Amino acid sequence: MRGTWRAAARMLALCLMIAGAMASEAAAHASLTGTDPVDGAVVAAAPQRFTISFSEPVSPLTLQVIRPDGEAVPLDRFAVRDRSVEIEAPADLSDGTHVLTWRVVSSDGHPVGGSVIFSIGAPSAAPPPIVEPMELPVRAGLLLTRVGLYLGLFFGVGGAFAIAVFFPQSRSGARAAMLFVLLGALATAASPGFQGLDALGAPLPRYLDPLMWSTGLSTSYGRTVFVLLGAFGLALVAVLVRTPWVSRACALAGLVAAAVAMSLSGHAGAAEPQWLTRPSVALHVATIAVWVGALIPLGQALRTNAADASAGLARFSTAIPFAVAVLIAAGVALTIIQVETPSALIETAYGRLLLAKLGCLALLFTLAIVNRWRLTAPAVAGGSAARSRLTRSIGAETVVVLIIFAIAAGWRFTPPPRALAIAAAQPASMHIHTADAMADLTVSPGRTGPVTVSAVIMTGEFGPLDAKDVTFVFSNPGAGIEPFRRKASKPGDGTWLADDVVLPLAGTWTVRLDILITDFEMTRISGEIQIRP
């Protein structure tokens, strides 16, 4: 009797398996058998025709090709020939990566969709990251406060140093230095509110919101603000006091504090290696302040024939070569670190600003060389003509310096190539967790273009999952891109990896993992991941 029941159970199981297989076959839809161009192909010239072949006749629902710039072009010129759909390609396909995506309906009435990625000439190069947009008034506020800060630092703090060291007797340019110190202090004190607006993406009407100010001061820029305000205070004391050694001590302390303040934040100070970048920033700032800060006191001393004009000019002429040498060395080191490759000078906004600044510096150095070799000696000797020409040349130098400050302030809105490269390499990740399985999936880099996809797979209870096969299925419904599949390999480190994936568009992508657990058991888990431009 027991043997009879066992035989019946086996027969029932066999019938269920046969029925299941028949049901599966009956439910099967048209499946893709081939495409031209094939998925992942790189063709030399733009194809004139696309072909999509299926296991049975189909009727197209939607057909489109997505260009490298993201534009979707409907394909309405096609012909169905037996089990294939032949599509006339647009005549103006350009080089780069394209997506041919389709949705068809098979003879059983079920829709089937898919995509093929192909490239003409070569795969599209990944575009540079897009800088987050900023409200124009906030941008203007940041720019104006930054320019005011530079004026206060270099003409104010630098001017106080020049007065105390080069012109202690006449104190030429003291009034201008005080005005620039006050301007710099005001601009610096006003800047944290704009920093907070920028950090939180808030509009200008929220400038007085305490949250904006606390946010701005909580960043590394907050340290710069506090130290720089101290530097302005020391510079003001240096200008006001009449005791020479006190004035020099305060001026030197203010110069050092200002240099340190500028190394505490900003793109250059944050770069690695910081044992080199922070000292380089401080030295660069200090030497610029020594040079630029002396322009107004020197010009005024020469113009008014101050008692210590000749002596001050001689002292400045002796010291400035050393300052310029340090300035150039620090500037070259920072440029190499920030720009990384010569091509970035042309290809990035940061590089183009740097070239503009270098052009102005070339003009500034030319003026300085003429002043030193042709005008300084006769001016020190008291020649009125030489002093007059030197005064005008110093005025021209001052104008060029102001232009340089305006250019340098633009760097606040342009990440350096070094930072762009770091941002571009950042991966995108997501975690999928279901009762059957879970996965930690990483797309690297997390931006458009060729990417590597890896996943660590476990059971839903965080246990090991020894899958036999894994396939990544990508789709972007928002952009009309039907699913395309990439089979993953298992390199031996416990991850599943696919390095032949191209994601041509930014935005939200749906990623499905088809996990074959046994020959007869498959589980599918899916989630959404954000891909950057």
Short mmCIF file of N, CA and C in Angstrom, two decimals, residues 220-277:
data_model
loop_
_atom_site.label_atom_id
_atom_site.label_comp_id
_atom_site.label_asym_id
_atom_site.label_seq_id
_atom_site.Cartn_x
_atom_site.Cartn_y
_atom_site.Cartn_z
N SER A 220 34.92 74.71 6.47
CA SER A 220 36.33 75.10 6.65
C SER A 220 36.52 76.59 6.40
N TYR A 221 35.63 77.19 5.62
CA TYR A 221 35.74 78.62 5.36
C TYR A 221 35.55 79.43 6.64
N GLY A 222 34.81 78.88 7.61
CA GLY A 222 34.60 79.59 8.87
C GLY A 222 35.92 79.88 9.57
N ARG A 223 36.85 78.93 9.53
CA ARG A 223 38.17 79.17 10.16
C ARG A 223 38.91 80.29 9.44
N THR A 224 38.78 80.30 8.12
CA THR A 224 39.42 81.37 7.35
C THR A 224 38.86 82.73 7.76
N VAL A 225 37.55 82.81 7.96
CA VAL A 225 36.93 84.08 8.33
C VAL A 225 37.48 84.59 9.66
N PHE A 226 37.51 83.73 10.67
CA PHE A 226 37.93 84.18 12.00
C PHE A 226 39.41 84.60 12.00
N VAL A 227 40.26 83.78 11.37
CA VAL A 227 41.70 84.12 11.36
C VAL A 227 41.95 85.37 10.53
N LEU A 228 41.22 85.49 9.42
CA LEU A 228 41.44 86.66 8.56
C LEU A 228 40.97 87.94 9.24
N LEU A 229 39.88 87.88 9.99
CA LEU A 229 39.45 89.07 10.72
C LEU A 229 40.50 89.47 11.74
N GLY A 230 41.15 88.49 12.35
CA GLY A 230 42.26 88.80 13.26
C GLY A 230 43.41 89.47 12.53
N ALA A 231 43.66 89.00 11.30
CA ALA A 231 44.74 89.60 10.49
C ALA A 231 44.41 91.06 10.16
N PHE A 232 43.15 91.34 9.84
CA PHE A 232 42.77 92.72 9.55
C PHE A 232 42.93 93.59 10.80
N GLY A 233 42.59 93.03 11.96
CA GLY A 233 42.75 93.79 13.20
C GLY A 233 44.21 94.14 13.46
N LEU A 234 45.11 93.18 13.26
CA LEU A 234 46.53 93.43 13.46
C LEU A 234 47.06 94.46 12.46
N ALA A 235 46.59 94.36 11.21
CA ALA A 235 47.04 95.33 10.20
C ALA A 235 46.57 96.73 10.55
N LEU A 236 45.37 96.85 11.07
CA LEU A 236 44.86 98.17 11.44
C LEU A 236 45.69 98.77 12.57
N VAL A 237 46.05 97.94 13.55
CA VAL A 237 46.90 98.42 14.63
C VAL A 237 48.25 98.85 14.09
N ALA A 238 48.79 98.05 13.14
CA ALA A 238 50.10 98.36 12.57
C ALA A 238 50.11 99.72 11.88
N VAL A 239 48.99 100.09 11.28
CA VAL A 239 48.92 101.37 10.58
C VAL A 239 48.72 102.52 11.57
N LEU A 240 47.98 102.26 12.63
CA LEU A 240 47.61 103.34 13.55
C LEU A 240 48.73 103.69 14.53
N VAL A 241 49.45 102.68 15.03
CA VAL A 241 50.46 102.97 16.05
C VAL A 241 51.66 103.65 15.43
N ARG A 242 52.35 104.43 16.22
CA ARG A 242 53.51 105.16 15.73
C ARG A 242 54.83 104.57 16.20
N THR A 243 54.77 103.67 17.15
CA THR A 243 56.01 103.04 17.61
C THR A 243 56.49 102.05 16.56
N PRO A 244 57.69 102.29 15.99
CA PRO A 244 58.12 101.46 14.84
C PRO A 244 58.12 99.96 15.11
N TRP A 245 58.71 99.52 16.25
CA TRP A 245 58.83 98.07 16.43
C TRP A 245 57.46 97.44 16.65
N VAL A 246 56.55 98.17 17.31
CA VAL A 246 55.20 97.63 17.50
C VAL A 246 54.47 97.54 16.15
N SER A 247 54.66 98.58 15.36
CA SER A 247 54.03 98.58 14.04
C SER A 247 54.54 97.42 13.18
N ARG A 248 55.86 97.20 13.18
CA ARG A 248 56.42 96.11 12.37
C ARG A 248 55.96 94.75 12.90
N ALA A 249 55.93 94.61 14.21
CA ALA A 249 55.51 93.32 14.78
C ALA A 249 54.06 93.02 14.41
N CYS A 250 53.19 94.01 14.56
CA CYS A 250 51.78 93.80 14.22
C CYS A 250 51.61 93.56 12.72
N ALA A 251 52.37 94.29 11.89
CA ALA A 251 52.25 94.11 10.45
C ALA A 251 52.70 92.71 10.04
N LEU A 252 53.82 92.26 10.61
CA LEU A 252 54.30 90.91 10.28
C LEU A 252 53.31 89.85 10.77
N ALA A 253 52.78 90.02 11.99
CA ALA A 253 51.81 89.05 12.51
C ALA A 253 50.55 89.04 11.65
N GLY A 254 50.12 90.22 11.22
CA GLY A 254 48.94 90.28 10.36
C GLY A 254 49.17 89.59 9.03
N LEU A 255 50.39 89.78 8.47
CA LEU A 255 50.71 89.13 7.19
C LEU A 255 50.71 87.60 7.35
N VAL A 256 51.33 87.12 8.41
CA VAL A 256 51.37 85.67 8.64
C VAL A 256 49.96 85.12 8.87
N ALA A 257 49.16 85.84 9.66
CA ALA A 257 47.79 85.37 9.93
C ALA A 257 46.96 85.32 8.65
N ALA A 258 47.11 86.32 7.81
CA ALA A 258 46.35 86.33 6.55
C ALA A 258 46.77 85.17 5.66
N ALA A 259 48.09 84.91 5.60
CA ALA A 259 48.57 83.80 4.77
C ALA A 259 48.04 82.47 5.29
N VAL A 260 48.09 82.29 6.60
CA VAL A 260 47.58 81.04 7.19
C VAL A 260 46.08 80.91 6.95
N ALA A 261 45.36 82.03 7.10
CA ALA A 261 43.91 82.00 6.91
C ALA A 261 43.53 81.48 5.53
N MET A 262 44.23 81.92 4.50
CA MET A 262 43.88 81.51 3.14
C MET A 262 44.26 80.07 2.85
N SER A 263 45.13 79.50 3.67
CA SER A 263 45.50 78.09 3.47
C SER A 263 44.55 77.14 4.18
N LEU A 264 43.64 77.66 4.98
CA LEU A 264 42.74 76.80 5.76
C LEU A 264 41.52 76.34 4.99
N SER A 265 41.25 76.93 3.85
CA SER A 265 40.08 76.53 3.06
C SER A 265 40.40 76.80 1.59
N GLY A 266 39.46 76.40 0.75
CA GLY A 266 39.64 76.63 -0.69
C GLY A 266 40.16 75.39 -1.40
N HIS A 267 40.06 75.43 -2.72
CA HIS A 267 40.47 74.28 -3.53
C HIS A 267 41.94 73.94 -3.32
N ALA A 268 42.80 74.97 -3.35
CA ALA A 268 44.23 74.70 -3.30
C ALA A 268 44.64 74.12 -1.96
N GLY A 269 44.13 74.69 -0.87
CA GLY A 269 44.51 74.22 0.45
C GLY A 269 43.99 72.84 0.76
N ALA A 270 42.89 72.45 0.10
CA ALA A 270 42.29 71.14 0.37
C ALA A 270 42.93 70.02 -0.43
N ALA A 271 43.79 70.37 -1.40
CA ALA A 271 44.37 69.34 -2.26
C ALA A 271 45.44 68.55 -1.51
N GLU A 272 45.68 67.36 -2.00
CA GLU A 272 46.74 66.53 -1.46
C GLU A 272 47.98 66.66 -2.34
N PRO A 273 49.20 66.52 -1.79
CA PRO A 273 49.52 66.34 -0.37
C PRO A 273 49.47 67.68 0.36
N GLN A 274 48.80 67.68 1.50
CA GLN A 274 48.59 68.94 2.20
C GLN A 274 49.87 69.45 2.87
N TRP A 275 50.85 68.56 3.09
CA TRP A 275 52.12 69.07 3.63
C TRP A 275 52.77 70.01 2.63
N LEU A 276 52.37 69.90 1.34
CA LEU A 276 52.93 70.78 0.32
C LEU A 276 51.95 71.90 -0.04
N THR A 277 50.66 71.56 -0.17
CA THR A 277 49.72 72.56 -0.67
C THR A 277 49.46 73.67 0.34
#
